[in-house]
mmCIF file of C-alpha atoms and ligand atoms in Angstrom:
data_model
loop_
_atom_site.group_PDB
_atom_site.id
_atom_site.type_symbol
_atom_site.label_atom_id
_atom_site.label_comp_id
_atom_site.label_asym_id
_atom_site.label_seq_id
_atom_site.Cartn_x
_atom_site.Cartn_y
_atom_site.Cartn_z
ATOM 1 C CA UNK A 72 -1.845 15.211 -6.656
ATOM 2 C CA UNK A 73 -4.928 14.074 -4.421
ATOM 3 C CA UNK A 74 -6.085 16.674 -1.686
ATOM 4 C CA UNK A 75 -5.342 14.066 0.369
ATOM 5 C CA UNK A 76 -1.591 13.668 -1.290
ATOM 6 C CA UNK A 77 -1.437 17.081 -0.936
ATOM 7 C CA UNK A 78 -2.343 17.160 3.186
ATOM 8 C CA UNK A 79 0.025 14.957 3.962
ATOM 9 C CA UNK A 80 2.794 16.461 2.356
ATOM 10 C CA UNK A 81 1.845 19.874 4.699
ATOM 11 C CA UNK A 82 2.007 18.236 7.314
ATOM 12 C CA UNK A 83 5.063 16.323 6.765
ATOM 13 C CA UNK A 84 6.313 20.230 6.471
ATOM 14 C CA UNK A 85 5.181 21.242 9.972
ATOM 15 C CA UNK A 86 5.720 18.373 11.938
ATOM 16 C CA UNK A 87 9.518 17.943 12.894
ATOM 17 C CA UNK A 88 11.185 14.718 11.479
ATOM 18 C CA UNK A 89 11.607 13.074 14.712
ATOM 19 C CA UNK A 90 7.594 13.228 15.767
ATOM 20 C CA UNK A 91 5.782 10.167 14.391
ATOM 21 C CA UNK A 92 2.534 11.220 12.049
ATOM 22 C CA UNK A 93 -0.373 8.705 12.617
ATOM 23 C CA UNK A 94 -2.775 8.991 9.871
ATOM 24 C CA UNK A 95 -6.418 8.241 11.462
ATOM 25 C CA UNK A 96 -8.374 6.840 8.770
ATOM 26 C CA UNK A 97 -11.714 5.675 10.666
ATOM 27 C CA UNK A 98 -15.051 6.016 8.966
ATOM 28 C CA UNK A 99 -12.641 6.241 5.723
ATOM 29 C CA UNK A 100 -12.588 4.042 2.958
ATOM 30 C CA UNK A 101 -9.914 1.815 1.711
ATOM 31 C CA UNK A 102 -9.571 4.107 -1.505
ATOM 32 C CA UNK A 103 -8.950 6.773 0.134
ATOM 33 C CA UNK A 104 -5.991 4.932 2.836
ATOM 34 C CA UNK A 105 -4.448 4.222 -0.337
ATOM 35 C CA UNK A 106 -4.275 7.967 -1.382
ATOM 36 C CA UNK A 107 -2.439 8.318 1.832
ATOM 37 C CA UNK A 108 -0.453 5.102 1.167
ATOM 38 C CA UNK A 109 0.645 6.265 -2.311
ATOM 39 C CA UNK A 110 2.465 9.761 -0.739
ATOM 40 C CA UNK A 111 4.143 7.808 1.123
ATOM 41 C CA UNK A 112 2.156 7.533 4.377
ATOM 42 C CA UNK A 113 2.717 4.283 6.296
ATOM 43 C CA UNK A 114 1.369 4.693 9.540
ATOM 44 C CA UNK A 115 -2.431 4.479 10.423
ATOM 45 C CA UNK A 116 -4.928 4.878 13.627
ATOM 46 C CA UNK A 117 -8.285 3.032 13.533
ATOM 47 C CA UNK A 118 -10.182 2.836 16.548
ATOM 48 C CA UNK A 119 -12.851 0.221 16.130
ATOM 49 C CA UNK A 120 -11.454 -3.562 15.805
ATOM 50 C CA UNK A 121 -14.333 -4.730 13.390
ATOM 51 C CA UNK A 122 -13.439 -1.628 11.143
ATOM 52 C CA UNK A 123 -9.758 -2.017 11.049
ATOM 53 C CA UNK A 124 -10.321 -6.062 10.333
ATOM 54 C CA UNK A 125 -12.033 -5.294 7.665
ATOM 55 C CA UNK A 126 -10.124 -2.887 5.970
ATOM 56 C CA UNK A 127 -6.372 -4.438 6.705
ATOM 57 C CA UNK A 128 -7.156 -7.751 4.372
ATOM 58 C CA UNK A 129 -7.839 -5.395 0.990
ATOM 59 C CA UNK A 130 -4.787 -2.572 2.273
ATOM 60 C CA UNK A 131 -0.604 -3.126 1.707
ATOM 61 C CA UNK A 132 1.154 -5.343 4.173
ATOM 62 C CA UNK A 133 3.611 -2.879 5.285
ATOM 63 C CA UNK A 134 1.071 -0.861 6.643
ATOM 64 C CA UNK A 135 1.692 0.171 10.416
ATOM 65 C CA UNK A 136 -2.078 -0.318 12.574
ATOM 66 C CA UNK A 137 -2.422 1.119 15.602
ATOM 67 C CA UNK A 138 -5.412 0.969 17.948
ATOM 68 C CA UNK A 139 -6.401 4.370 18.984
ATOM 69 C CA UNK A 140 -10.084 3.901 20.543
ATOM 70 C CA UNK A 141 -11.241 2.312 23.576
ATOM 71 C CA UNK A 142 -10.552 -1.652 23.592
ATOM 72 C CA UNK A 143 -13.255 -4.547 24.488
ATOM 73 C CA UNK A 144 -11.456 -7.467 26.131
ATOM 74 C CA UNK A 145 -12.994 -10.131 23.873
ATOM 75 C CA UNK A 146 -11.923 -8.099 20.407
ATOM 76 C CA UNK A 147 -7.881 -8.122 21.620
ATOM 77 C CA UNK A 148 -7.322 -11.568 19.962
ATOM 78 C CA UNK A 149 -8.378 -10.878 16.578
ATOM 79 C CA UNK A 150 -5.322 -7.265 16.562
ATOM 80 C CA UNK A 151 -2.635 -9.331 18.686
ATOM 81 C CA UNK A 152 -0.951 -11.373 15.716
ATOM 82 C CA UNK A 153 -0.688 -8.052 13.594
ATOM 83 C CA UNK A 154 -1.140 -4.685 15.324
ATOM 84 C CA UNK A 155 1.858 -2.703 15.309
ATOM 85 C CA UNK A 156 0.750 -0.254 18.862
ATOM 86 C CA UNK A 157 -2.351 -0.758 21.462
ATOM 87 C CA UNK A 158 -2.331 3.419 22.318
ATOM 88 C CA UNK A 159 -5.420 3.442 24.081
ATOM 89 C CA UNK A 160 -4.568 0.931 26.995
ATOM 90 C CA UNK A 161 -7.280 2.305 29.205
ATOM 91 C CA UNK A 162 -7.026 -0.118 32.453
ATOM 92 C CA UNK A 163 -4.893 -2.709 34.226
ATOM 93 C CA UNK A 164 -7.540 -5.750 32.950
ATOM 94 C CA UNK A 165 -6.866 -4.820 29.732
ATOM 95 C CA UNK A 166 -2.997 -4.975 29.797
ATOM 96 C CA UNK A 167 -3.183 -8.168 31.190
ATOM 97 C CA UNK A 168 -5.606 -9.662 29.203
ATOM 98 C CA UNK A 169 -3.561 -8.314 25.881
ATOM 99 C CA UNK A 170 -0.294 -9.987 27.726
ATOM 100 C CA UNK A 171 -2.130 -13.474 27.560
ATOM 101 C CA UNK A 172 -3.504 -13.012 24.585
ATOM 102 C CA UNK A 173 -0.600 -11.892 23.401
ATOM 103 C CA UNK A 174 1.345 -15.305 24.878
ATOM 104 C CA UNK A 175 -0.503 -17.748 23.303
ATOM 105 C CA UNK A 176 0.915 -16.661 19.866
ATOM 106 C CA UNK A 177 4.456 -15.544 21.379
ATOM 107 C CA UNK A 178 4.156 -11.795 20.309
ATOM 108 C CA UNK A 179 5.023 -9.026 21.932
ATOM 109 C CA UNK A 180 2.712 -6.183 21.762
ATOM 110 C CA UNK A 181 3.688 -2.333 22.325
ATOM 111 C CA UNK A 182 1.249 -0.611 24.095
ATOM 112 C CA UNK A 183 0.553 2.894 25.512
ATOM 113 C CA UNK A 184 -0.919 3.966 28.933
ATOM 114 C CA UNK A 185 -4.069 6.064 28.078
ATOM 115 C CA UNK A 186 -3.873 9.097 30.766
ATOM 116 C CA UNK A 187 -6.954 10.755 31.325
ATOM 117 C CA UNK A 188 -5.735 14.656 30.839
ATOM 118 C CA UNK A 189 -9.237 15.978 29.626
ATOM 119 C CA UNK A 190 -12.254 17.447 31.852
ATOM 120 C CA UNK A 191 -14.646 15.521 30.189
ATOM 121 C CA UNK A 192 -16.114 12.577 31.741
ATOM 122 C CA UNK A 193 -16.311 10.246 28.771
ATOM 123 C CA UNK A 194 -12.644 9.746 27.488
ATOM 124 C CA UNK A 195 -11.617 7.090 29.400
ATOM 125 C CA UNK A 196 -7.638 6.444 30.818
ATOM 126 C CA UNK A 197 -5.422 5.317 33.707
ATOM 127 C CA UNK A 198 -5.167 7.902 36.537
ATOM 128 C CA UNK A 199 -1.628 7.747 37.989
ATOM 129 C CA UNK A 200 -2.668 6.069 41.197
ATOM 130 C CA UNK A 201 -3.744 3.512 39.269
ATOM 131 C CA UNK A 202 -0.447 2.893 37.495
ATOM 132 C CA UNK A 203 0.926 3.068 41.001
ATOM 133 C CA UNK A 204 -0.686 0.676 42.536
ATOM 134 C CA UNK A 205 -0.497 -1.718 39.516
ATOM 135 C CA UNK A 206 3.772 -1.342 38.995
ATOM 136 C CA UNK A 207 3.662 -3.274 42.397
ATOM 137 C CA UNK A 208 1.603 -6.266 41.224
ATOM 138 C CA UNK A 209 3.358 -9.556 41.357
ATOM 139 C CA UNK A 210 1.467 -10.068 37.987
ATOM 140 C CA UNK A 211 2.562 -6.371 36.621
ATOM 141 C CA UNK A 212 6.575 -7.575 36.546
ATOM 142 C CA UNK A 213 5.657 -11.016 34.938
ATOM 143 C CA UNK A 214 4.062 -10.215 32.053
ATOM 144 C CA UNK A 215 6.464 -10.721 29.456
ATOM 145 C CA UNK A 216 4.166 -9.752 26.328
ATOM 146 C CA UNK A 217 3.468 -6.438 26.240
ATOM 147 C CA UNK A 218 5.643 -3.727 25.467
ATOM 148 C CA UNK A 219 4.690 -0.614 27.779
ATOM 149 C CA UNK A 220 6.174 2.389 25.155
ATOM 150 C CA UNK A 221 5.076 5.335 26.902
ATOM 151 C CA UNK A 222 1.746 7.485 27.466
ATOM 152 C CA UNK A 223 -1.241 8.691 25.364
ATOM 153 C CA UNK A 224 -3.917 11.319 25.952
ATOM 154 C CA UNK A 225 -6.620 13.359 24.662
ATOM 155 C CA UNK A 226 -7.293 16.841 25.162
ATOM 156 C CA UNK A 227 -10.384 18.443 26.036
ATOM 157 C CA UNK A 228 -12.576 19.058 23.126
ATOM 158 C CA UNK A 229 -12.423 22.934 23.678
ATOM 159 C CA UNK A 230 -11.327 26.444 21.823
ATOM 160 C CA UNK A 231 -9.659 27.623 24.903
ATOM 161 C CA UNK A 232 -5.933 27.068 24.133
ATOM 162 C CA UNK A 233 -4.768 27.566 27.386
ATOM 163 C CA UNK A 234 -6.757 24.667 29.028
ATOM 164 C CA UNK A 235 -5.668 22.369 26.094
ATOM 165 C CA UNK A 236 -2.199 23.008 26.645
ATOM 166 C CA UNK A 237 -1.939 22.743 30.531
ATOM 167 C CA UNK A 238 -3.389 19.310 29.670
ATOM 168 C CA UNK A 239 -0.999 18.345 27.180
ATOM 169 C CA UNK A 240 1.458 19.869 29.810
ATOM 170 C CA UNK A 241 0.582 17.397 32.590
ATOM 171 C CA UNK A 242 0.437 14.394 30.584
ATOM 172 C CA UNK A 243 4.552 15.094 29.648
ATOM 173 C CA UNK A 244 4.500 15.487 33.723
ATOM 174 C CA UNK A 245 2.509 12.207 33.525
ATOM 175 C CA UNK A 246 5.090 10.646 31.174
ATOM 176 C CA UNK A 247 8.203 11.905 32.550
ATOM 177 C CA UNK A 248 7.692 11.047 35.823
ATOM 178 C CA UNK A 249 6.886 7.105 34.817
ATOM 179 C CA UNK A 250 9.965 7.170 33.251
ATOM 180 C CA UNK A 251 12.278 8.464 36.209
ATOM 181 C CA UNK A 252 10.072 5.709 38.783
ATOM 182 C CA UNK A 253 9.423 3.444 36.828
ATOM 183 C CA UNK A 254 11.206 2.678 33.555
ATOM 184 C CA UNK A 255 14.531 4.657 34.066
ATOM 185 C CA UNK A 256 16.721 2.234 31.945
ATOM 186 C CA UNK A 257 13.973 1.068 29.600
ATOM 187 C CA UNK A 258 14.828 2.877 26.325
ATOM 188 C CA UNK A 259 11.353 1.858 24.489
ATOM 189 C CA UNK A 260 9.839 4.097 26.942
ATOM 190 C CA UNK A 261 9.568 7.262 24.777
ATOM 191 C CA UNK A 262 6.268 7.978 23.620
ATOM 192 C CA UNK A 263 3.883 10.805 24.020
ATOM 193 C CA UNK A 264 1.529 10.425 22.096
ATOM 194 C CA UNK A 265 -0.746 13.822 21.814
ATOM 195 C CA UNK A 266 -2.684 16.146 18.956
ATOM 196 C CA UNK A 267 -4.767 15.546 16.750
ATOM 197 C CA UNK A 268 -6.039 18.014 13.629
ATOM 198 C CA UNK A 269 -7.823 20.995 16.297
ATOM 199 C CA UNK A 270 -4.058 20.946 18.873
ATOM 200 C CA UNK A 271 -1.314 19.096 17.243
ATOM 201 C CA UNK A 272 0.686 22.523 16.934
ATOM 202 C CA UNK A 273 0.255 22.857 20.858
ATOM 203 C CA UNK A 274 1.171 19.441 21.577
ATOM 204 C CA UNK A 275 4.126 19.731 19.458
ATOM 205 C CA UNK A 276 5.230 22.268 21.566
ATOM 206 C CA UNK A 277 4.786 20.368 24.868
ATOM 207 C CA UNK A 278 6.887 17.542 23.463
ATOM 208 C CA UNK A 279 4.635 15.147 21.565
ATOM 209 C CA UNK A 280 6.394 12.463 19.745
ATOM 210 C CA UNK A 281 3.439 11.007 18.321
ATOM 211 C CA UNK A 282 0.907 13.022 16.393
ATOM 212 C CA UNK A 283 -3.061 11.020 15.390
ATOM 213 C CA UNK A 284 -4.517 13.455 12.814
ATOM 214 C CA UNK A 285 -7.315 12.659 10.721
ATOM 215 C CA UNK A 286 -9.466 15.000 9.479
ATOM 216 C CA UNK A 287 -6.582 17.681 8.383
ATOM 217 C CA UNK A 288 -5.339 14.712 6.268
ATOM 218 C CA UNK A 289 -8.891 12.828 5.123
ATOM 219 C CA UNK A 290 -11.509 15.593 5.513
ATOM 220 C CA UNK A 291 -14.208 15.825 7.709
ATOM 221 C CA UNK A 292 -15.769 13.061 9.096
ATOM 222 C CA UNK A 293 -19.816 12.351 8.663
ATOM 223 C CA UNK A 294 -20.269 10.218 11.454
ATOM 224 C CA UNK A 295 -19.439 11.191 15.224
ATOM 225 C CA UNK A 296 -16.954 8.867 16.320
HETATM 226 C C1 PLP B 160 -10.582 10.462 15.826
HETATM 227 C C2 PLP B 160 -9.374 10.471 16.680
HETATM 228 C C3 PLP B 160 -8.253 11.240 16.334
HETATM 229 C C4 PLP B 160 -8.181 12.140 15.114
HETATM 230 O O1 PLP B 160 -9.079 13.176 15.180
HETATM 231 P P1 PLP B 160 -9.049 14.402 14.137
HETATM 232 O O2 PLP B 160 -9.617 15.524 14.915
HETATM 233 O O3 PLP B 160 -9.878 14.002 12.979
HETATM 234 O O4 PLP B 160 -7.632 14.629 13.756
HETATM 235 C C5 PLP B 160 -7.138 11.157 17.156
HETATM 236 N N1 PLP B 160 -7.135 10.388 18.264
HETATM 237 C C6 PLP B 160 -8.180 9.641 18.625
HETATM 238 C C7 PLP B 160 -8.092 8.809 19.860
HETATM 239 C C8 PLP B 160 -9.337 9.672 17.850
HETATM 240 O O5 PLP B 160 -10.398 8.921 18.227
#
């Protein structure tokens, strides 16, 4: 068995059943997404478009793509006819502009609300306000093509444990109080998506339902992405 075989199949053992494993394969080559792909793994996180374009064409069909980095508006069209989840939805242009992209080809796109949890200034995100004001937008209730599943969020980039899981905390606060105002009946809104390889046990425990772990599954990476 592959190392890489062999990290998925620990994880599989730690992360409950019911808690989606997203495989982040950035900066990784298609030989090695095909390790993944050959223990079974079908679910994977890129987070540039021009990577994941070029990588889909030579990879399995039934592969599940989901956008985890930060989205340019004139990149949406190329994911729209194929991408399985937009998780880093980072601003109200960018929803709308993946709606009409999105209803020119007559797909529906599920999408998650990136929540800035994290002290750092760089990781962008929605604040709530921002969701507030943009639920009462006329153009908000009519768009009809994208899918709003839940939340997403990334952690501060710190060893203190305690910070990283009051932020994971307030981003379930984040997603379960969306749910009660705004999508009550809506049963596709379910997702947290939280943890990667340094704080996926912590954000297990604060009620992730989506795990993005890369380098526990592919090894480090070389670049800084
Ligand atoms: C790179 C990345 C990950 C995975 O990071 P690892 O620490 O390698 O597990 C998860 N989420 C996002 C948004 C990322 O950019």
């Amino acid at each position: 068995m592959s190392d890489i075989a062999a990290n998925i199949t620990l994880l599989k053992h730690q992360i409950p059943s019911s808690v989606k494993l997203v495989a982040v394969s950035k900066t990784k080559t298609v030989s090695d997404i095909l390790k993944a792909y050959n223990a079974g793994q079908r679910y994977f996180g890129e987070n540039r478009v021009q990577e994941l374009l070029n990588k889909k064409d030579l990879l399995p069909r039934d592969i599940e793509w989901h956008l985890i980095g930060h989205l340019q508006s004139n990149k949406i069209k190329f994911i729209v006819p194929f991408i399985k989840m937009i998780q880093s939805v980072d601003s109200y242009k960018l929803l709308a502009t993946i709606n009409s992209e999105a209803s020119k080809i007559s797909r529906v796109v599920d999408c998650l609300l990136q929540i800035h949890i994290a002290t750092e200034e760089t990781k962008f995100g929605f604040s709530m306000n921002e969701f507030s004001e943009m639920s009462e937008s006329q153009e908000y209730m009519d768009m009809k093509f994208v899918k709003i599943c839940g939340v997403m969020g990334m952690a501060t980039f710190t060893s203190n444990t305690d910070q990283v899981r009051k932020e994971f905390s307030y981003l379930a606060d984040c997603f379960n109080s969306l749910k009660n105002r705004y999508f009550p009946e809506k049963s596709h809104f379910k997702e947290i998506s939280m943890g990667m390889s340094g704080d996926y046990e912590i954000a297990l425990k604060e009620g992730s339902t989506i795990v993005r772990i890369g380098s526990l599954i592919f090894g480090e990476r070389n670049k800084i992405q």
